[in-house]
Coordinates of C-alpha atoms and ligand atoms in Angstrom, one line a residue:
M1 CA -0.5 0.1 0.1
K2 CA 2.0 3.2 -0.9
V3 CA 0.4 6.0 0.3
A4 CA 1.2 10.3 -0.5
V5 CA 0.3 12.6 1.8
I6 CA 0.0 15.9 0.2
G7 CA 0.7 18.7 1.9
A8 CA 3.2 16.4 4.7
T9 CA 4.3 20.3 6.0
G10 CA 1.2 21.9 7.3
M11 CA -0.7 21.6 10.3
V12 CA -3.0 18.8 8.6
G13 CA -0.1 17.5 7.0
D14 CA 2.2 17.2 10.7
V15 CA -1.5 15.1 12.3
M16 CA -2.4 13.1 9.4
L17 CA 1.5 11.6 10.1
K18 CA 0.6 10.8 13.4
V19 CA -2.5 9.5 13.1
L20 CA -0.9 7.2 10.3
A21 CA 1.7 6.1 13.1
E22 CA -0.6 5.6 16.1
R23 CA -3.4 3.5 14.0
N24 CA -0.4 1.9 12.9
F25 CA -2.1 2.2 9.2
P26 CA -0.8 -1.2 6.4
L27 CA 1.0 1.3 4.7
T28 CA 4.0 -0.1 2.8
E29 CA 5.8 3.2 1.2
L30 CA 5.2 6.7 1.8
L31 CA 5.6 9.8 0.0
L32 CA 5.3 13.0 1.6
V33 CA 4.3 16.1 -0.4
A34 CA 4.5 19.6 -0.9
S35 CA 5.4 22.6 -2.7
E36 CA 8.2 23.5 -4.6
R37 CA 9.6 25.9 -1.6
S38 CA 9.3 22.8 0.5
V39 CA 11.1 20.0 -1.6
G40 CA 14.3 18.4 -0.6
K41 CA 13.4 19.2 3.2
K42 CA 14.2 16.4 5.7
M43 CA 11.0 14.2 7.6
T44 CA 10.5 11.8 9.9
F45 CA 7.9 9.0 9.9
K46 CA 8.0 6.7 12.6
G47 CA 11.8 6.8 13.5
N48 CA 12.5 6.8 9.5
E49 CA 14.2 10.2 7.6
Y50 CA 12.0 10.8 4.6
T51 CA 12.9 13.5 1.7
V52 CA 10.0 15.9 1.3
I53 CA 8.9 16.2 -3.1
G54 CA 6.9 17.9 -5.5
L55 CA 3.3 16.8 -6.6
A56 CA 4.9 15.6 -10.1
D57 CA 7.4 13.2 -8.8
A58 CA 4.0 11.8 -6.7
V59 CA 1.7 11.5 -9.8
A60 CA 4.2 9.5 -11.7
A61 CA 4.7 7.1 -8.4
R62 CA 1.6 6.2 -9.0
P63 CA 0.1 5.7 -5.0
N64 CA -2.5 3.5 -4.4
I65 CA -3.9 6.6 -2.2
A66 CA -2.8 9.9 -1.7
I67 CA -4.5 12.2 1.5
F68 CA -4.5 15.4 0.6
S69 CA -4.2 18.5 2.8
A70 CA -3.3 21.9 0.4
G71 CA -6.0 24.2 -0.1
G72 CA -8.4 23.9 -2.7
D73 CA -6.7 25.0 -5.7
T74 CA -4.0 22.5 -5.2
S75 CA -6.7 20.0 -4.8
L76 CA -8.5 20.9 -7.9
K77 CA -5.3 21.1 -10.3
W78 CA -3.9 17.8 -8.3
A79 CA -6.6 15.6 -7.6
P80 CA -8.1 14.3 -11.4
K81 CA -3.9 13.7 -12.4
F82 CA -3.6 11.2 -9.7
A83 CA -7.2 9.5 -10.1
E84 CA -6.1 10.0 -13.9
V85 CA -3.2 7.1 -13.0
G86 CA -5.7 4.8 -10.9
T87 CA -5.2 6.4 -7.9
T88 CA -7.4 7.5 -4.3
V89 CA -7.8 10.8 -3.4
V90 CA -8.7 11.3 -0.2
D91 CA -9.2 15.4 0.1
N92 CA -9.9 17.9 3.0
S93 CA -9.9 20.0 1.4
S94 CA -13.3 22.2 0.1
A95 CA -12.8 21.5 -3.6
W96 CA -15.2 18.8 -4.3
R97 CA -17.8 18.2 -1.0
M98 CA -20.6 19.3 -3.1
D99 CA -19.6 18.5 -6.5
P100 CA -22.6 15.6 -6.9
T101 CA -20.4 13.0 -8.2
K102 CA -18.3 13.2 -5.1
K103 CA -19.3 11.0 -2.3
L104 CA -18.6 13.5 1.0
V105 CA -17.7 10.8 4.0
V106 CA -17.7 10.6 7.9
P107 CA -17.0 6.5 8.2
E108 CA -19.1 6.6 10.8
I109 CA -22.4 7.7 9.2
N110 CA -22.0 6.8 5.5
A111 CA -18.9 4.8 4.2
H112 CA -21.1 1.9 3.4
E113 CA -22.1 4.0 0.1
L114 CA -17.9 4.1 -1.3
T115 CA -16.8 1.6 -4.4
A116 CA -13.5 1.1 -5.8
E117 CA -14.6 3.9 -8.9
D118 CA -14.5 6.6 -6.1
K119 CA -11.4 7.9 -7.2
I120 CA -11.9 11.3 -5.9
I121 CA -13.8 11.0 -2.1
A122 CA -14.2 14.5 0.5
N123 CA -13.5 14.7 3.3
P124 CA -16.2 16.9 4.9
N125 CA -15.1 20.6 6.8
C126 CA -14.1 20.3 10.4
S127 CA -16.7 22.5 11.8
T128 CA -19.2 20.1 10.2
I129 CA -17.8 16.9 11.0
Q130 CA -18.3 16.8 14.9
L131 CA -21.6 18.1 14.1
V132 CA -23.1 15.5 12.3
M133 CA -21.5 13.0 14.4
A134 CA -23.3 14.1 17.3
L135 CA -26.7 14.7 14.9
H136 CA -26.2 11.6 12.9
P137 CA -27.6 9.0 15.9
L138 CA -30.6 12.0 16.6
H139 CA -32.3 12.5 13.8
K140 CA -32.3 9.2 12.8
K141 CA -34.7 8.8 16.0
Y142 CA -36.2 11.8 16.3
K143 CA -35.9 13.3 12.6
M144 CA -34.4 16.5 12.4
K145 CA -36.5 20.2 11.5
R146 CA -34.4 23.0 11.7
V147 CA -30.7 23.3 13.4
V148 CA -29.1 26.5 14.4
V149 CA -25.4 26.1 14.9
S150 CA -23.1 29.2 16.5
T151 CA -19.3 28.0 16.3
Y152 CA -16.8 29.1 18.4
Q153 CA -13.6 27.7 16.1
S154 CA -9.2 27.5 17.2
V155 CA -6.6 29.1 14.9
S156 CA -5.3 25.9 13.8
G157 CA -8.4 25.7 12.3
T158 CA -7.1 28.1 9.8
G159 CA -3.8 26.9 9.7
V160 CA 0.4 27.4 10.6
K161 CA -0.2 31.3 9.2
A162 CA -2.6 32.3 12.1
V163 CA -1.1 30.1 14.7
K164 CA 1.6 32.2 14.1
Q165 CA -0.3 35.3 14.4
L166 CA -1.6 34.7 17.3
E167 CA 1.6 33.4 19.6
N168 CA 3.2 36.8 18.1
E169 CA 0.4 38.7 19.7
I170 CA 1.0 36.7 22.3
A171 CA 4.6 37.5 22.4
G172 CA 4.2 40.9 21.6
V173 CA 5.9 41.2 18.4
Q174 CA 4.8 42.2 15.4
G175 CA 4.4 39.8 12.2
E176 CA 2.4 38.7 9.4
M177 CA -1.7 38.7 9.7
A178 CA -3.6 35.7 9.1
Y179 CA -6.6 37.5 10.0
P180 CA -8.1 41.1 9.0
Y181 CA -7.9 42.4 12.8
P182 CA -5.5 40.7 16.0
I183 CA -7.1 37.6 17.3
G184 CA -6.1 37.8 20.9
R185 CA -8.3 38.8 23.3
N186 CA -10.8 38.9 20.1
A187 CA -13.8 37.3 18.5
L188 CA -14.1 37.5 14.6
P189 CA -17.4 36.7 13.5
H190 CA -15.4 35.8 10.3
C191 CA -13.9 32.1 9.1
D192 CA -13.6 32.3 5.2
V193 CA -14.3 34.9 3.0
F194 CA -17.7 36.7 2.8
L195 CA -20.2 35.6 -0.4
E196 CA -22.9 37.8 -2.1
N197 CA -25.5 36.5 0.6
G198 CA -24.0 38.1 3.5
Y199 CA -22.8 34.6 4.8
T200 CA -19.6 33.4 5.4
K201 CA -17.9 30.4 3.2
E202 CA -17.9 28.3 6.9
E203 CA -21.3 29.1 7.6
M204 CA -22.1 27.9 3.8
K205 CA -20.3 24.7 4.2
L206 CA -22.5 24.0 7.9
A207 CA -25.4 24.5 5.9
R208 CA -25.1 22.7 2.9
E209 CA -22.5 19.6 3.8
P210 CA -24.8 17.9 6.7
Q211 CA -27.8 17.4 3.9
K212 CA -25.3 15.6 2.2
I213 CA -23.5 13.8 4.3
L214 CA -26.5 12.7 5.9
D215 CA -28.4 12.3 2.4
D216 CA -31.6 14.1 3.7
R217 CA -32.6 17.6 2.5
T218 CA -35.8 17.9 4.4
F219 CA -33.6 19.4 7.3
S220 CA -32.0 23.4 7.2
V221 CA -29.3 23.8 9.2
S222 CA -28.2 27.7 9.7
A223 CA -25.1 29.0 11.0
T224 CA -22.7 31.4 12.6
A225 CA -18.8 30.8 13.0
V226 CA -16.7 32.7 14.6
R227 CA -13.3 32.8 15.2
I228 CA -11.8 32.8 18.7
P229 CA -8.1 32.7 19.8
T230 CA -7.9 28.7 21.1
A231 CA -5.0 27.2 20.0
G232 CA -7.1 24.0 18.6
G233 CA -10.1 22.5 19.2
H234 CA -13.4 23.6 17.8
S235 CA -16.8 24.2 19.6
E236 CA -20.1 24.4 18.3
S237 CA -23.4 25.7 20.1
V238 CA -26.2 23.9 18.4
N239 CA -30.0 23.9 19.1
V240 CA -31.5 21.1 17.1
E241 CA -35.9 21.2 16.8
F242 CA -36.8 17.6 15.9
E243 CA -40.2 16.2 14.3
N244 CA -40.8 14.4 17.8
D245 CA -40.1 14.8 20.8
F246 CA -37.8 13.2 23.0
E247 CA -36.0 12.1 26.4
L248 CA -33.1 13.6 27.7
N249 CA -31.8 10.9 29.1
E250 CA -32.4 8.8 25.1
V251 CA -30.6 11.6 23.8
R252 CA -27.3 11.2 25.8
K253 CA -28.0 7.5 25.5
L254 CA -27.7 7.4 21.7
L255 CA -24.9 9.8 21.4
N256 CA -23.4 7.5 24.4
E257 CA -24.3 4.9 21.5
M258 CA -22.9 6.5 18.4
P259 CA -19.1 5.5 17.8
G260 CA -16.8 8.3 17.9
V261 CA -19.0 9.9 20.4
T262 CA -18.4 10.2 23.8
V263 CA -21.1 12.5 26.8
Q264 CA -19.3 14.4 29.1
D265 CA -22.1 15.8 30.8
N266 CA -23.2 16.7 34.5
P267 CA -23.4 20.8 35.7
D268 CA -23.3 19.0 39.2
T269 CA -19.1 18.4 39.0
N270 CA -18.9 20.9 36.3
T271 CA -18.6 18.5 33.6
Y272 CA -18.6 19.8 30.1
P273 CA -16.6 19.4 27.0
M274 CA -13.8 21.9 26.1
P275 CA -11.4 22.5 23.8
I276 CA -8.2 21.3 25.9
Y277 CA -9.1 18.5 27.1
A278 CA -10.5 17.3 23.3
H279 CA -6.9 17.7 22.3
D280 CA -5.0 15.0 20.6
K281 CA -8.5 13.0 21.2
D282 CA -10.2 11.4 18.2
E283 CA -13.5 11.4 20.1
V284 CA -16.5 14.1 19.4
F285 CA -17.4 15.1 23.3
V286 CA -20.4 16.5 23.7
G287 CA -22.1 18.0 26.4
R288 CA -25.0 21.0 28.1
I289 CA -26.9 17.9 27.1
R290 CA -30.9 20.5 27.8
R291 CA -34.1 20.5 26.8
D292 CA -34.8 24.1 24.7
E293 CA -37.9 25.6 26.6
T294 CA -38.8 27.8 24.4
Q295 CA -40.2 25.4 22.0
R296 CA -41.5 22.0 21.7
N297 CA -39.5 18.9 20.7
T298 CA -35.8 21.0 20.4
L299 CA -32.8 20.7 22.0
N300 CA -29.7 22.4 22.9
M301 CA -25.6 20.9 23.4
W302 CA -22.4 21.5 23.2
I303 CA -20.2 20.0 20.7
V304 CA -16.0 20.1 21.4
A305 CA -14.1 18.2 18.6
D306 CA -9.9 18.3 18.2
N307 CA -10.3 19.8 14.5
L308 CA -7.1 18.5 13.3
R309 CA -8.2 15.0 14.4
K310 CA -11.6 13.6 13.8
G311 CA -12.3 17.2 11.8
A312 CA -9.2 16.6 9.4
A313 CA -6.8 14.0 9.7
T314 CA -8.4 10.9 11.3
N315 CA -11.7 11.2 9.5
A316 CA -9.5 10.9 6.5
V317 CA -7.4 8.3 7.2
Q318 CA -10.5 6.3 8.5
I319 CA -11.8 6.7 5.2
S320 CA -8.3 5.3 4.0
E321 CA -8.3 2.0 6.5
Y322 CA -11.6 1.3 5.1
L323 CA -11.0 1.5 1.3
V324 CA -8.0 -0.8 2.7
E325 CA -10.2 -2.9 4.4
K326 CA -12.8 -3.5 2.0
G327 CA -10.5 -3.7 -1.2
L328 CA -11.4 -0.7 -2.1
V329 CA -7.8 0.7 -3.3
Ligands
NAP1 N1 -7.1 23.3 9.5 C1 -7.6 22.4 10.2 O1 -8.3 22.8 10.8 C2 -8.6 21.9 8.8 C3 -9.6 21.0 9.1 C4 -10.4 20.5 7.6 C5 -9.7 21.0 6.4 N2 -8.4 21.4 5.9 C6 -8.4 22.0 5.0 O2 -6.5 21.1 5.2 C7 -6.2 22.3 4.1 C8 -4.6 22.2 5.0 O3 -5.1 22.9 6.2 P1 -3.3 23.5 6.5 O4 -4.1 24.1 8.1 O5 -2.5 22.4 7.3 O6 -2.8 24.6 6.1 P2 -1.2 24.7 5.9 O7 -0.5 24.3 7.8 O8 -1.4 26.4 5.6 O9 -0.6 23.8 4.7 C9 -0.1 23.9 3.9 C10 0.0 22.8 3.2 O10 -0.1 22.4 2.2 C11 1.0 22.7 0.9 N3 0.8 23.4 -0.2 C12 0.6 25.2 -0.1 N4 0.5 25.0 -1.7 C13 0.9 24.1 -1.9 C14 1.2 23.5 -3.9 N5 1.1 24.5 -4.4 N6 1.6 22.3 -4.0 C15 1.4 21.2 -2.7 N7 1.9 21.8 -1.6 C16 0.6 22.9 -1.2 C17 1.9 23.2 1.6 O11 3.0 23.0 1.9 P3 4.8 24.4 2.7 O12 4.9 23.9 3.7 O13 5.0 23.8 1.1 O14 4.2 25.4 2.2 C18 1.2 22.4 3.4 O15 2.1 21.5 3.6 C19 -6.8 22.9 3.6 O16 -7.3 22.7 2.2 C20 -7.9 23.6 4.4 O17 -8.5 23.8 3.9 C21 -7.9 22.1 7.0

């Protein structure tokens, strides 16, 4: 199993290598790929040294799987070139997610849709993944009508440049800005670019991707995405209106039974999910589970996950594992 990691020098790439090593992914050859700026750079994986190569050399090597985390433009240009030589691409960017000919996959929910013909597979947006992991078991049981989500997203979700901006601000050093404003001691209601409808692209990803993953257009999602000065881990305040009524104990049970979800919910002991504790974990944590007392059949909850893990690398590696297990690559 020859695997190429595209964007190996980035924030997601770094965690991707960690997750591949931890899970002992059955690879026999590893290609570390980045931009021309990084070609020749040395990196280590499981104690062995590797030299970073460029995209053209990686295509020529015809890997079985190429996991892309190198931005949408790189994916749009290069994923089809890999697919042409028979490589299956698992893409972390937003390039292919809403393409009707491409699958958008969270393995615990819809990996069964994958076939050997799927040569470009999209990994959902980080804030979408943690949202649908919690919504899926509840939707199956109570049928969602409408979801209102507000996110509190970490700077690591923007990439290395944003992490550096926060570090510079804390150290009182002038440096390159990833955001139009300071992020330290601030909250920016602005994740990704603004669109003509007044929403940001991140907000529209949250509105559209869950319908595709859950294969249901009958519910709607309204989102506000906010960047806050946490280093890693995205949090979400979520209000869900269902067709049918629910019992809170059953909601907790359904969430706990969902593979990859852990309930942390006990006000008596101040137990609730927080980004510092979700750091470096693969699970999606759910807490503050309570009835919305202002509206029928409506639930409030708080969802936290490590955006670089389940929100990106872990999900992509799980997709790759499924492809290997099912003999689809
Ligand atoms: N951060 C998150 O939480 C998160 C979550 C889900 C998905 N994603 C997606 O994952 C991707 C990477 O995000 P990131 O946060 O890791 O960004 P990052 O830290 O800025 O890293 C970007 C990576 O892409 C490489 N790259 C950039 N331009 C390239 C080109 N023209 N050809 C080949 N490689 C190129 C960079 O290589 P050099 O080092 O050589 O520049 C680097 O390895 C993005 O598409 C992002 O939307 C991120």
